[in-house]
């Protein structure tokens, strides 16, 4: 007998229970969503109508997870402003470049040292490079650090990562999804992807006055239908030309962010982002067999180590390049250390391209560890900085040691 609706309801109930537990523990919800997905699945038990294997509903849950990725990237596009990035000037551009270069280079060297082929190296580097915007934003709000001097740089780096992610996934999807084996084929696929992005962004910005008029719809129902139609059509078309559908969603968000209806769209999308986004993390966990994680343990721990080192170094360099004190610079590296949704997107891209199966358990374990460590390191950044300052005394811009100043201001957070 088909119990599809009941199975989906059971899945949502498990996701809700995981969310409630994370809220009770005051911890990031992403690891809990993934863990509850890993706890059930094909290896789980069946009790009466309670089929925790989710065999019948697995394809539907996976599809709902894909929708979650679209809403997540679409919302981030709405939050992103090209104008803000330009106004932030040289410091954010330099800081973002430093962060990407250090973490991406370390990711490439790490995967190369393990002997992976080129496509897998690029996917692993992508997994270890991009921070989790969702976790970082939540941590900043929860710890009341939105007014801190380093927060503008943190947000700037996140925006810079969004731009890098859009370009990188476009290029990587040309390599992985198109099946191109020659340099010319890869370059052609990448040029088509980048050309599509540029045309859509340029045409979209030119069409802002027209979009403002077209979206001046009083009916919330019709407004939602128009927005959803644009989102799914562009995302779906992107996939047909070997551009990741998530990037199509991001591009739609970037275009609509320039309109006068951006806030209304944000309010419309937010519940869908949260609901389908939760299902996305659950569906990712559902595909992971906990018994298969053993082969990825050491690889994941190694990636965690290089990420911690790379993030701290990048944060210090990025902060100092903007004239921030060492404590604020250390906070940058410790705050944006979390990995989450983007790492999973990269792993799913590798799966779609038929790359080595180890990428999935590696990404799952790596994201779990980093999603747990990230909020903890951010919360204890003051203690970590004090320890670092004892080992290597930092200096301010005038060359004086910061140790005493830090201790004097210790109570100011």
Coordinates of C-alpha atoms in Angstrom, one line a residue:
X1 CA 0.0 0.0 0.0
X2 CA 1.2 3.5 -0.9
X3 CA 1.9 5.6 2.2
X4 CA 3.7 8.4 0.5
X5 CA 2.0 11.3 2.4
X6 CA 2.4 9.5 5.7
X7 CA 6.2 8.9 5.0
X8 CA 6.7 12.6 4.1
X9 CA 4.8 13.6 7.3
X10 CA 7.1 11.3 9.3
X11 CA 10.1 12.9 7.7
X12 CA 8.9 16.4 8.5
X13 CA 8.1 15.3 12.1
X14 CA 11.7 14.0 12.5
X15 CA 13.1 17.2 11.1
X16 CA 11.0 19.2 13.5
X17 CA 12.1 17.1 16.4
X18 CA 15.8 17.7 15.4
X19 CA 15.1 21.4 15.1
X20 CA 13.5 21.5 18.6
X21 CA 16.4 19.6 20.1
X22 CA 18.9 22.0 18.5
X23 CA 16.9 25.0 19.8
X24 CA 16.9 23.5 23.3
X25 CA 20.6 23.0 23.2
X26 CA 21.1 26.5 21.6
X27 CA 23.2 25.0 18.8
X28 CA 23.3 25.3 15.0
X29 CA 20.4 23.3 13.5
X30 CA 22.2 22.1 10.4
X31 CA 24.2 19.2 12.0
X32 CA 21.0 18.0 13.7
X33 CA 19.1 17.9 10.4
X34 CA 21.9 15.9 8.7
X35 CA 22.3 13.6 11.7
X36 CA 18.6 12.7 11.8
X37 CA 18.7 12.0 8.1
X38 CA 21.7 9.7 8.6
X39 CA 20.0 7.9 11.5
X40 CA 17.2 6.7 9.2
X41 CA 17.2 5.6 5.6
X42 CA 17.6 2.2 3.9
X43 CA 19.5 0.8 6.9
X44 CA 16.8 1.7 9.4
X45 CA 13.9 -0.2 10.8
X46 CA 10.2 -0.6 9.7
X47 CA 7.6 -0.7 12.4
X48 CA 4.0 -1.1 11.3
X49 CA 3.2 2.1 9.1
X50 CA 6.3 3.8 10.5
X51 CA 8.8 3.0 7.7
X52 CA 12.0 4.8 8.7
X53 CA 13.6 3.5 5.5
X54 CA 11.8 6.1 3.4
X55 CA 12.0 3.8 0.3
X56 CA 8.8 5.0 -1.4
X57 CA 9.2 8.7 -0.5
X58 CA 13.0 9.0 -1.0
X59 CA 12.7 10.4 -4.6
X60 CA 10.1 13.0 -3.5
X61 CA 12.2 14.0 -0.4
X62 CA 15.2 14.4 -2.6
X63 CA 13.3 16.6 -5.1
X64 CA 12.0 18.7 -2.2
X65 CA 15.6 19.0 -1.1
X66 CA 16.6 20.3 -4.5
X67 CA 13.8 22.9 -4.2
X68 CA 15.4 23.9 -0.8
X69 CA 18.7 24.6 -2.5
X70 CA 16.9 26.8 -5.1
X71 CA 15.2 28.8 -2.4
X72 CA 18.4 29.1 -0.3
X73 CA 20.4 30.4 -3.2
X74 CA 17.6 32.6 -4.4
X75 CA 17.3 34.2 -1.0
X76 CA 21.0 34.8 -0.7
X77 CA 20.9 36.5 -4.1
X78 CA 18.2 38.8 -2.7
X79 CA 20.4 39.6 0.3
X80 CA 23.4 40.3 -1.9
X81 CA 23.9 43.8 -3.3
X82 CA 26.4 44.5 -6.0
X83 CA 26.3 48.2 -5.0
X84 CA 27.2 47.4 -1.4
X85 CA 30.2 45.4 -2.6
X86 CA 31.4 48.3 -4.7
X87 CA 30.9 50.8 -1.9
X88 CA 32.8 48.7 0.5
X89 CA 35.8 49.4 -1.6
X90 CA 39.3 47.9 -1.7
X91 CA 39.4 46.4 1.8
X92 CA 36.6 43.9 1.2
X93 CA 38.0 43.0 -2.3
X94 CA 41.5 42.5 -0.8
X95 CA 40.2 40.6 2.2
X96 CA 37.9 38.4 0.2
X97 CA 40.7 37.6 -2.3
X98 CA 43.1 36.7 0.5
X99 CA 40.5 34.4 2.1
X100 CA 39.6 32.6 -1.1
X101 CA 43.2 32.2 -2.2
X102 CA 44.5 30.8 1.0
X103 CA 41.6 28.3 1.6
X104 CA 41.3 27.3 -2.0
X105 CA 45.1 26.7 -2.4
X106 CA 45.2 24.6 0.8
X107 CA 42.2 22.6 -0.4
X108 CA 43.8 21.9 -3.8
X109 CA 47.1 20.9 -2.2
X110 CA 45.3 18.7 0.3
X111 CA 43.3 16.8 -2.3
X112 CA 46.4 16.6 -4.6
X113 CA 48.5 15.1 -1.8
X114 CA 45.9 12.4 -1.3
X115 CA 46.2 11.4 -5.0
X116 CA 42.7 12.4 -6.3
X117 CA 42.1 13.1 -10.0
X118 CA 41.6 16.7 -11.2
X119 CA 37.8 16.8 -11.1
X120 CA 37.7 15.4 -7.6
X121 CA 40.5 17.8 -6.5
X122 CA 38.4 20.8 -7.7
X123 CA 35.3 19.6 -5.9
X124 CA 37.2 18.9 -2.7
X125 CA 38.8 22.4 -2.9
X126 CA 35.3 23.9 -3.3
X127 CA 34.0 21.9 -0.3
X128 CA 36.7 23.2 1.9
X129 CA 36.8 26.8 0.7
X130 CA 33.2 28.3 1.0
X131 CA 31.8 29.3 4.4
X132 CA 28.2 28.7 5.5
X133 CA 26.4 32.0 5.2
X134 CA 23.4 30.5 7.2
X135 CA 25.6 29.5 10.2
X136 CA 27.7 32.6 10.2
X137 CA 24.7 34.9 10.1
X138 CA 23.0 33.0 12.9
X139 CA 26.1 33.1 15.1
X140 CA 26.6 36.8 14.6
X141 CA 22.9 37.5 15.6
X142 CA 22.9 35.0 18.5
X143 CA 26.2 36.4 20.0
X144 CA 25.1 40.0 19.3
X145 CA 28.2 40.8 17.3
X146 CA 26.5 42.6 14.4
X147 CA 27.9 46.0 15.6
X148 CA 31.5 44.7 16.1
X149 CA 34.2 46.4 13.9
X150 CA 35.0 43.1 12.1
X151 CA 31.4 42.3 11.2
X152 CA 31.5 44.5 8.0
X153 CA 34.6 42.5 6.8
X154 CA 32.9 39.2 7.7
X155 CA 29.8 40.1 5.7
X156 CA 32.0 41.4 2.9
X157 CA 33.9 38.2 2.7
X158 CA 30.7 36.2 2.6
X159 CA 29.5 38.4 -0.3
X160 CA 32.8 37.9 -2.0
X161 CA 32.4 34.2 -1.5
X162 CA 29.0 34.3 -3.2
X163 CA 30.5 35.9 -6.3
X164 CA 33.3 33.3 -6.3
X165 CA 30.8 30.5 -5.8
X166 CA 28.7 31.6 -8.7
X167 CA 31.8 31.7 -11.1
X168 CA 33.4 28.6 -9.6
X169 CA 30.3 26.4 -9.8
X170 CA 29.7 27.6 -13.3
X171 CA 33.2 26.6 -14.4
X172 CA 33.2 23.4 -12.4
X173 CA 29.7 22.3 -13.7
X174 CA 31.1 22.8 -17.2
X175 CA 33.8 20.3 -16.4
X176 CA 31.9 17.8 -14.3
X177 CA 28.3 17.9 -15.7
X178 CA 29.0 18.4 -19.4
X179 CA 31.3 15.4 -19.7
X180 CA 33.9 17.4 -21.6
X181 CA 37.2 15.6 -21.7
X182 CA 39.3 18.0 -23.8
X183 CA 40.5 21.4 -22.7
X184 CA 38.6 23.1 -25.6
X185 CA 35.4 21.4 -24.5
X186 CA 35.8 22.4 -20.9
X187 CA 36.7 26.0 -21.9
X188 CA 33.7 26.2 -24.2
X189 CA 31.3 24.9 -21.5
X190 CA 32.8 27.4 -19.0
X191 CA 32.5 30.3 -21.5
X192 CA 28.8 29.4 -22.2
X193 CA 28.2 29.3 -18.4
X194 CA 29.9 32.6 -17.7
X195 CA 28.4 34.2 -20.8
X196 CA 24.9 33.1 -19.6
X197 CA 25.6 34.6 -16.1
X198 CA 26.9 37.9 -17.5
X199 CA 24.0 38.3 -20.0
X200 CA 21.4 37.5 -17.4
X201 CA 22.9 40.0 -14.9
X202 CA 23.5 42.8 -17.4
X203 CA 20.0 42.3 -19.0
X204 CA 18.4 42.0 -15.6
X205 CA 19.9 45.2 -14.3
X206 CA 18.9 47.0 -17.5
X207 CA 15.4 45.7 -17.0
X208 CA 14.9 46.9 -13.4
X209 CA 12.5 49.7 -14.3
X210 CA 10.4 47.2 -16.4
X211 CA 10.5 44.7 -13.6
X212 CA 9.4 47.3 -11.1
X213 CA 6.3 47.9 -13.2
X214 CA 5.6 44.2 -14.0
X215 CA 5.9 43.2 -10.3
X216 CA 3.5 45.9 -9.1
X217 CA 0.9 43.2 -8.4
X218 CA -1.5 43.7 -5.5
X219 CA -2.6 40.1 -5.2
X220 CA -0.2 38.1 -3.1
X221 CA -1.2 34.9 -4.9
X222 CA -0.4 36.2 -8.3
X223 CA 2.8 37.9 -7.1
X224 CA 4.0 34.6 -5.6
X225 CA 3.1 32.7 -8.9
X226 CA 5.1 35.2 -11.0
X227 CA 8.2 35.0 -8.7
X228 CA 8.1 31.2 -8.5
X229 CA 7.7 31.0 -12.3
X230 CA 10.8 33.1 -12.8
X231 CA 12.8 31.2 -10.2
X232 CA 12.0 27.7 -11.5
X233 CA 12.2 28.6 -15.3
X234 CA 15.6 30.2 -15.1
X235 CA 17.0 27.6 -12.7
X236 CA 15.7 24.8 -14.9
X237 CA 17.0 26.4 -18.1
X238 CA 20.4 26.9 -16.4
X239 CA 20.6 23.1 -15.9
X240 CA 20.0 22.5 -19.6
X241 CA 23.2 24.4 -20.5
X242 CA 25.3 22.7 -17.8
X243 CA 25.1 25.6 -15.3
X244 CA 24.1 24.3 -11.8
X245 CA 20.4 25.0 -11.2
X246 CA 21.4 26.6 -7.9
X247 CA 23.3 29.3 -9.7
X248 CA 20.3 30.0 -11.9
X249 CA 18.4 30.6 -8.7
X250 CA 21.2 32.8 -7.3
X251 CA 21.1 34.9 -10.5
X252 CA 17.4 35.5 -10.3
X253 CA 17.8 36.7 -6.8
X254 CA 20.6 39.0 -7.7
X255 CA 18.5 40.6 -10.5
X256 CA 15.4 40.9 -8.3
X257 CA 17.5 42.4 -5.4
X258 CA 17.8 45.5 -7.5
X259 CA 14.1 46.1 -7.7
X260 CA 11.9 48.0 -5.4
X261 CA 10.0 44.8 -4.6
X262 CA 13.0 43.0 -3.0
X263 CA 11.7 43.3 0.6
X264 CA 8.3 41.9 -0.4
X265 CA 10.0 39.0 -2.2
X266 CA 12.2 38.3 0.9
X267 CA 9.1 38.0 3.1
X268 CA 7.4 35.8 0.6
X269 CA 10.4 33.4 0.2
X270 CA 11.6 33.1 3.8
X271 CA 9.1 30.4 5.0
X272 CA 9.8 28.4 1.9
X273 CA 13.6 28.8 2.4
X274 CA 13.4 27.5 6.0
X275 CA 11.0 24.6 5.3
X276 CA 12.5 23.3 2.1
X277 CA 16.1 24.1 3.3
X278 CA 15.5 21.9 6.3
X279 CA 14.4 19.1 4.0
X280 CA 17.5 19.6 1.9
X281 CA 19.8 18.9 4.8
X282 CA 17.7 16.0 5.9
X283 CA 17.7 14.5 2.4
X284 CA 21.4 14.8 2.2
X285 CA 21.8 12.9 5.5
X286 CA 19.3 10.3 4.1
X287 CA 21.8 9.5 1.3
X288 CA 24.6 8.8 3.7
X289 CA 25.2 5.3 5.2
X290 CA 26.8 5.9 8.6
X291 CA 28.6 2.6 8.2
X292 CA 30.3 4.0 5.1
X293 CA 31.8 7.0 7.0
X294 CA 34.7 5.0 8.3
X295 CA 36.7 5.4 5.1
X296 CA 36.3 9.2 5.2
X297 CA 37.2 9.8 8.9
X298 CA 40.9 10.6 8.5
X299 CA 40.4 12.5 5.3
X300 CA 37.7 14.6 7.0
X301 CA 39.9 15.3 10.0
X302 CA 42.8 16.3 7.8
X303 CA 40.5 18.7 5.9
X304 CA 39.2 20.1 9.3
X305 CA 42.8 20.8 10.4
X306 CA 43.8 22.6 7.2
X307 CA 40.5 24.6 7.2
X308 CA 41.2 25.8 10.8
X309 CA 44.7 26.8 9.9
X310 CA 43.7 28.5 6.7
X311 CA 40.8 30.3 8.1
X312 CA 42.8 31.8 11.0
X313 CA 45.6 32.9 8.7
X314 CA 43.2 34.3 6.2
X315 CA 41.2 36.1 8.9
X316 CA 44.3 37.7 10.4
X317 CA 45.7 38.8 7.0
X318 CA 42.3 40.1 5.8
X319 CA 41.6 42.0 9.0
X320 CA 45.1 43.6 9.2
X321 CA 44.9 44.6 5.5
X322 CA 41.8 46.6 6.5
X323 CA 43.5 48.2 9.5
X324 CA 41.6 46.2 12.1
X325 CA 43.3 45.2 15.4
X326 CA 44.5 41.6 15.8
X327 CA 41.6 40.6 18.1
X328 CA 39.0 41.7 15.5
X329 CA 41.1 40.0 12.8
X330 CA 41.2 36.7 14.7
X331 CA 37.4 37.0 15.2
X332 CA 37.0 37.1 11.4
X333 CA 38.8 33.8 10.9
X334 CA 37.0 32.1 13.8
X335 CA 33.6 33.3 12.8
X336 CA 33.6 32.3 9.2
X337 CA 35.1 28.8 9.8
X338 CA 31.7 27.0 9.6
X339 CA 31.0 25.0 6.5
X340 CA 27.5 23.9 5.5
X341 CA 25.1 24.3 2.6
X342 CA 27.7 25.2 0.0
X343 CA 29.9 22.3 0.8
X344 CA 27.0 20.0 0.4
X345 CA 26.0 21.6 -2.9
X346 CA 29.6 21.0 -4.1
X347 CA 29.4 17.3 -3.0
X348 CA 26.1 16.9 -4.8
X349 CA 27.6 18.4 -7.9
X350 CA 30.3 15.7 -7.8
X351 CA 27.7 13.0 -7.3
X352 CA 25.7 14.3 -10.3
X353 CA 28.9 14.2 -12.4
X354 CA 29.6 10.5 -11.4
X355 CA 32.8 11.3 -9.5
X356 CA 34.3 9.1 -6.7
X357 CA 31.7 8.0 -4.1
X358 CA 33.9 9.0 -1.2
X359 CA 33.0 12.7 -1.8
X360 CA 29.6 12.2 -0.2
X361 CA 30.6 10.7 3.1
X362 CA 33.7 13.0 3.2
X363 CA 31.5 16.1 2.8
X364 CA 28.9 14.9 5.3
X365 CA 31.5 14.2 8.0
X366 CA 33.5 17.4 7.3
X367 CA 30.3 19.6 7.4
X368 CA 29.2 18.0 10.6
X369 CA 32.5 18.6 12.3
X370 CA 32.8 22.2 11.0
X371 CA 29.2 23.1 11.7
X372 CA 29.7 22.0 15.3
X373 CA 33.2 23.6 15.7
X374 CA 32.3 26.9 14.0
X375 CA 29.8 28.3 16.6
X376 CA 31.9 27.0 19.5
X377 CA 35.1 28.7 18.2
X378 CA 33.2 31.9 17.6
X379 CA 31.7 31.9 21.1
X380 CA 35.1 31.2 22.7
X381 CA 37.0 33.6 20.3
X382 CA 38.0 35.8 23.3
X383 CA 39.6 32.9 25.1
X384 CA 41.3 31.6 22.0
X385 CA 42.7 35.1 21.2
X386 CA 44.1 35.5 24.7
X387 CA 45.9 32.1 24.3
X388 CA 47.2 33.1 20.9
X389 CA 48.4 36.5 22.2
X390 CA 50.4 34.7 25.0
X391 CA 52.1 32.4 22.5
X392 CA 52.7 35.1 19.8
X393 CA 52.2 38.6 21.1
X394 CA 50.5 40.7 18.5
X395 CA 51.2 44.3 17.7
X396 CA 48.8 47.1 16.7
X397 CA 49.3 49.4 13.7
X398 CA 51.8 51.6 15.6
X399 CA 54.0 48.6 16.4
X400 CA 53.0 48.4 20.1
X401 CA 52.0 45.1 21.7
X402 CA 48.3 44.6 22.0
X403 CA 48.4 42.3 25.0
X404 CA 47.7 44.8 27.8
X405 CA 45.0 46.6 25.7
X406 CA 43.3 43.3 25.1
X407 CA 43.3 42.4 28.8
X408 CA 42.0 45.9 29.7
X409 CA 39.2 45.6 27.3
X410 CA 38.4 42.0 28.0
X411 CA 35.0 42.8 29.5
X412 CA 33.9 44.7 26.4
X413 CA 33.5 41.4 24.2

